Coordinates of C-alpha atoms in Angstrom, one line a residue:
M10 CA -28.4 1.3 39.5
R11 CA -30.1 -1.8 40.9
S12 CA -27.7 -3.8 43.0
P13 CA -28.3 -7.6 43.3
R14 CA -30.1 -9.2 46.2
P15 CA -27.5 -11.0 48.2
Y16 CA -27.7 -14.7 49.2
A17 CA -30.6 -15.5 51.3
P18 CA -31.4 -19.0 52.8
Q19 CA -33.9 -21.0 51.0
A20 CA -37.2 -22.0 52.6
G21 CA -37.0 -25.3 54.4
P22 CA -36.4 -26.7 57.9
G23 CA -34.9 -24.1 60.1
A24 CA -35.5 -21.4 57.4
P25 CA -36.6 -17.9 58.4
S26 CA -40.3 -17.3 58.9
L27 CA -42.4 -15.3 56.5
T28 CA -42.3 -12.3 58.8
E29 CA -38.5 -12.6 59.0
R30 CA -38.2 -12.8 55.3
R31 CA -40.4 -9.8 54.8
K32 CA -38.3 -7.9 57.3
A33 CA -35.1 -8.9 55.5
A34 CA -36.6 -7.9 52.1
T35 CA -37.5 -4.4 53.5
Q36 CA -34.0 -4.0 54.9
L37 CA -32.5 -4.9 51.5
D38 CA -34.8 -2.5 49.7
I39 CA -33.5 0.3 52.0
A40 CA -29.9 -0.9 51.6
R41 CA -30.2 -0.7 47.8
A42 CA -31.7 2.8 48.0
A43 CA -28.9 3.9 50.2
C44 CA -26.3 2.5 47.8
E45 CA -27.9 4.2 44.9
L46 CA -28.0 7.6 46.6
F47 CA -24.5 7.3 48.0
A48 CA -23.3 6.6 44.5
E49 CA -25.2 9.6 43.1
H50 CA -24.6 12.2 45.9
G51 CA -22.1 10.7 48.3
P52 CA -22.9 10.1 52.0
D53 CA -22.7 13.8 52.9
G54 CA -25.2 14.6 50.2
T55 CA -27.7 11.9 51.3
T56 CA -30.1 12.0 54.3
A57 CA -32.0 9.2 56.0
E58 CA -35.2 10.9 54.6
D59 CA -33.8 10.6 51.1
I60 CA -33.1 6.9 51.5
A61 CA -36.5 6.2 53.0
H62 CA -38.2 8.1 50.2
R63 CA -36.2 6.2 47.5
A64 CA -37.0 2.9 49.2
G65 CA -40.7 3.7 49.4
V66 CA -40.9 3.4 53.2
A67 CA -41.8 5.8 56.0
L68 CA -38.9 7.4 57.9
R69 CA -40.0 5.6 61.1
T70 CA -39.6 2.3 59.2
F71 CA -36.0 3.3 58.3
Y72 CA -35.2 4.0 61.9
R73 CA -36.9 0.8 63.0
Y74 CA -34.1 -1.1 61.2
F75 CA -31.1 1.3 61.1
R76 CA -29.6 3.8 63.5
N77 CA -28.2 6.0 60.8
K78 CA -27.8 6.3 57.0
Q79 CA -24.4 4.6 56.9
E80 CA -25.7 1.5 58.7
A81 CA -28.3 1.1 56.0
V82 CA -25.8 -0.4 53.6
A83 CA -24.8 -3.2 56.0
P84 CA -27.2 -5.9 54.5
L85 CA -25.7 -5.5 51.0
L86 CA -22.1 -5.6 52.3
A87 CA -23.0 -8.6 54.4
G88 CA -24.5 -10.4 51.5
G89 CA -21.1 -11.2 50.0
G90 CA -20.0 -12.9 53.1
D91 CA -23.2 -14.8 53.4
A92 CA -22.8 -16.1 49.8
W93 CA -19.2 -17.3 50.2
R94 CA -19.9 -19.0 53.5
A95 CA -22.8 -20.8 51.9
L96 CA -20.5 -22.0 49.1
L97 CA -17.9 -23.2 51.6
A98 CA -20.5 -25.0 53.6
E99 CA -21.4 -27.0 50.4
E100 CA -17.9 -28.6 50.6
T101 CA -17.7 -32.2 51.9
P102 CA -16.0 -32.6 55.3
G103 CA -12.6 -34.2 54.6
T104 CA -12.0 -32.1 51.5
P105 CA -8.5 -30.4 51.8
L106 CA -9.3 -27.1 53.5
A107 CA -7.0 -25.1 51.3
E108 CA -8.7 -26.3 48.2
A109 CA -12.2 -25.8 49.7
L110 CA -11.4 -22.2 50.7
E111 CA -9.9 -21.2 47.4
R112 CA -12.8 -22.8 45.5
A113 CA -15.4 -21.0 47.6
V114 CA -13.6 -17.6 47.4
T115 CA -13.1 -17.8 43.7
R116 CA -16.7 -18.8 43.0
S117 CA -18.1 -16.1 45.3
L118 CA -16.1 -13.4 43.6
S119 CA -16.7 -14.4 39.9
D120 CA -18.7 -16.2 37.3
S121 CA -22.0 -14.3 37.2
Q122 CA -23.4 -11.0 36.2
A123 CA -25.0 -10.6 39.6
V124 CA -21.6 -11.0 41.3
E125 CA -20.1 -8.5 39.0
E126 CA -22.8 -6.0 39.7
G127 CA -22.5 -6.6 43.4
L128 CA -18.7 -6.0 43.2
E129 CA -19.2 -2.6 41.5
V130 CA -21.6 -1.6 44.2
T131 CA -19.0 -2.6 46.8
R132 CA -16.3 -0.7 45.0
G133 CA -18.5 2.5 45.1
L134 CA -19.2 2.0 48.8
L135 CA -15.6 1.4 49.7
R136 CA -14.5 4.5 47.8
A137 CA -17.1 6.5 49.7
A138 CA -15.9 4.9 53.0
A139 CA -12.4 6.3 52.4
T140 CA -13.7 9.7 53.5
D141 CA -16.6 8.6 55.8
Q142 CA -15.6 7.2 59.2
A143 CA -19.1 5.9 60.0
L144 CA -19.3 4.0 56.7
R145 CA -15.8 2.4 57.4
A146 CA -17.1 1.3 60.8
V147 CA -20.0 -0.5 59.1
W148 CA -17.6 -2.2 56.7
Y149 CA -15.3 -3.4 59.6
R150 CA -18.2 -4.6 61.7
V151 CA -19.6 -6.6 58.7
N152 CA -16.3 -8.3 58.3
Q153 CA -16.0 -9.0 62.0
D154 CA -19.4 -10.6 62.0
S155 CA -18.5 -12.6 58.9
E156 CA -15.4 -13.9 60.6
E157 CA -17.4 -15.1 63.6
Y158 CA -20.0 -16.8 61.4
L159 CA -17.2 -18.5 59.5
V160 CA -15.8 -20.3 62.5
P161 CA -18.3 -23.2 62.7
V162 CA -18.2 -23.7 59.0
I163 CA -14.4 -24.2 59.1
A164 CA -14.7 -26.3 62.2
R165 CA -17.1 -28.7 60.5
L166 CA -14.9 -29.1 57.4
A167 CA -11.7 -29.5 59.5
G168 CA -12.8 -32.8 60.8
P169 CA -13.2 -34.3 64.3
E170 CA -11.8 -32.3 67.2
P171 CA -10.1 -29.5 65.3
D172 CA -7.7 -27.2 67.1
P173 CA -9.9 -24.2 68.2
L174 CA -7.0 -21.8 67.8
G175 CA -6.3 -23.0 64.3
V176 CA -9.9 -22.7 63.3
R177 CA -10.1 -19.1 64.6
L178 CA -6.9 -18.1 62.9
L179 CA -8.0 -19.6 59.6
A180 CA -11.4 -17.9 59.8
A181 CA -9.6 -14.6 60.5
A182 CA -7.1 -15.1 57.7
A183 CA -9.8 -16.1 55.1
T184 CA -12.0 -13.1 56.1
D185 CA -9.1 -10.7 55.9
A186 CA -8.0 -12.1 52.5
I187 CA -11.3 -11.1 51.0
R188 CA -11.5 -7.8 52.9
I189 CA -8.0 -6.7 51.8
S190 CA -8.5 -7.8 48.2
L191 CA -11.7 -5.8 47.9
E192 CA -10.2 -2.7 49.5
L193 CA -7.2 -2.8 47.2
W194 CA -9.3 -3.5 44.1
S195 CA -11.8 -0.8 45.0
A196 CA -9.1 1.9 44.9
T197 CA -8.3 1.0 41.3
D198 CA -10.1 0.7 38.0
A199 CA -9.2 -2.9 37.6
P200 CA -11.9 -5.2 36.1
V201 CA -14.1 -7.5 38.0
S202 CA -12.5 -10.5 36.5
G203 CA -9.0 -11.5 35.3
P204 CA -5.7 -10.0 36.5
G205 CA -6.1 -7.6 39.4
S206 CA -9.7 -8.7 40.0
P207 CA -11.0 -9.4 43.5
A208 CA -11.0 -13.1 42.9
E209 CA -7.3 -13.1 41.8
L210 CA -6.2 -10.8 44.6
A211 CA -8.2 -12.8 47.2
V212 CA -6.5 -16.1 46.2
R213 CA -3.1 -14.4 46.4
C214 CA -3.9 -13.1 49.9
L215 CA -5.3 -16.4 51.0
H216 CA -2.1 -18.2 50.0
D217 CA 0.1 -15.7 51.7
L218 CA -1.9 -15.6 54.9
T219 CA -2.5 -19.3 55.4
S220 CA 0.3 -21.2 53.8
A221 CA 2.1 -21.9 57.1
M222 CA -1.0 -22.7 59.1
P223 CA -0.9 -26.2 60.8
L224 CA -4.6 -26.7 60.1
L225 CA -3.9 -26.6 56.3
R226 CA -0.6 -28.5 56.5
R227 CA -2.7 -31.4 57.8
D228 CA -4.3 -31.5 54.3
Q229 CA -1.0 -32.5 52.8

């Protein structure tokens, strides 16, 4: 199983340096190896040495980037959040926030083979996390980080002097909409598209969590 490389910023002004890109590429190679081995043997049947060997790096290189084997999957889990924030950031300020959020969520969870492959990887990791506390902790931390990174994106789209509380609440709700949808979907054998898919569940969650928020009512 080869999981897709998640979204990475393109070269340009303010882009990561060559050294940083190489570091990120190594981390992703290790993350893919960890995902493959967790799928094959489970977290309990996988060691850091196994992951380093599969990734083609020295064990000391593994520990340069990750404290334990569960943390090695974080770059892949974080890639989905990176991708959907990038899509949301493409929206023009002044676009109704509800529409922008739904569009970005839907696009990030559908419409390409790479996304579908990434969702299947996520399903396997979340199933493994059900019995592995350390893996669950990585999942929750990735979502917390994603929520924090989302705040300035929403603030920019919300227009001049948006309510900070409203922005934080919307960032939390949007992040949780995706998290909950993926957790519910991963516990089933539902397809990656159509009824019961992550995109369909996430839009439902987003509507239920945000419909009464003042920041979105301003769009109307």
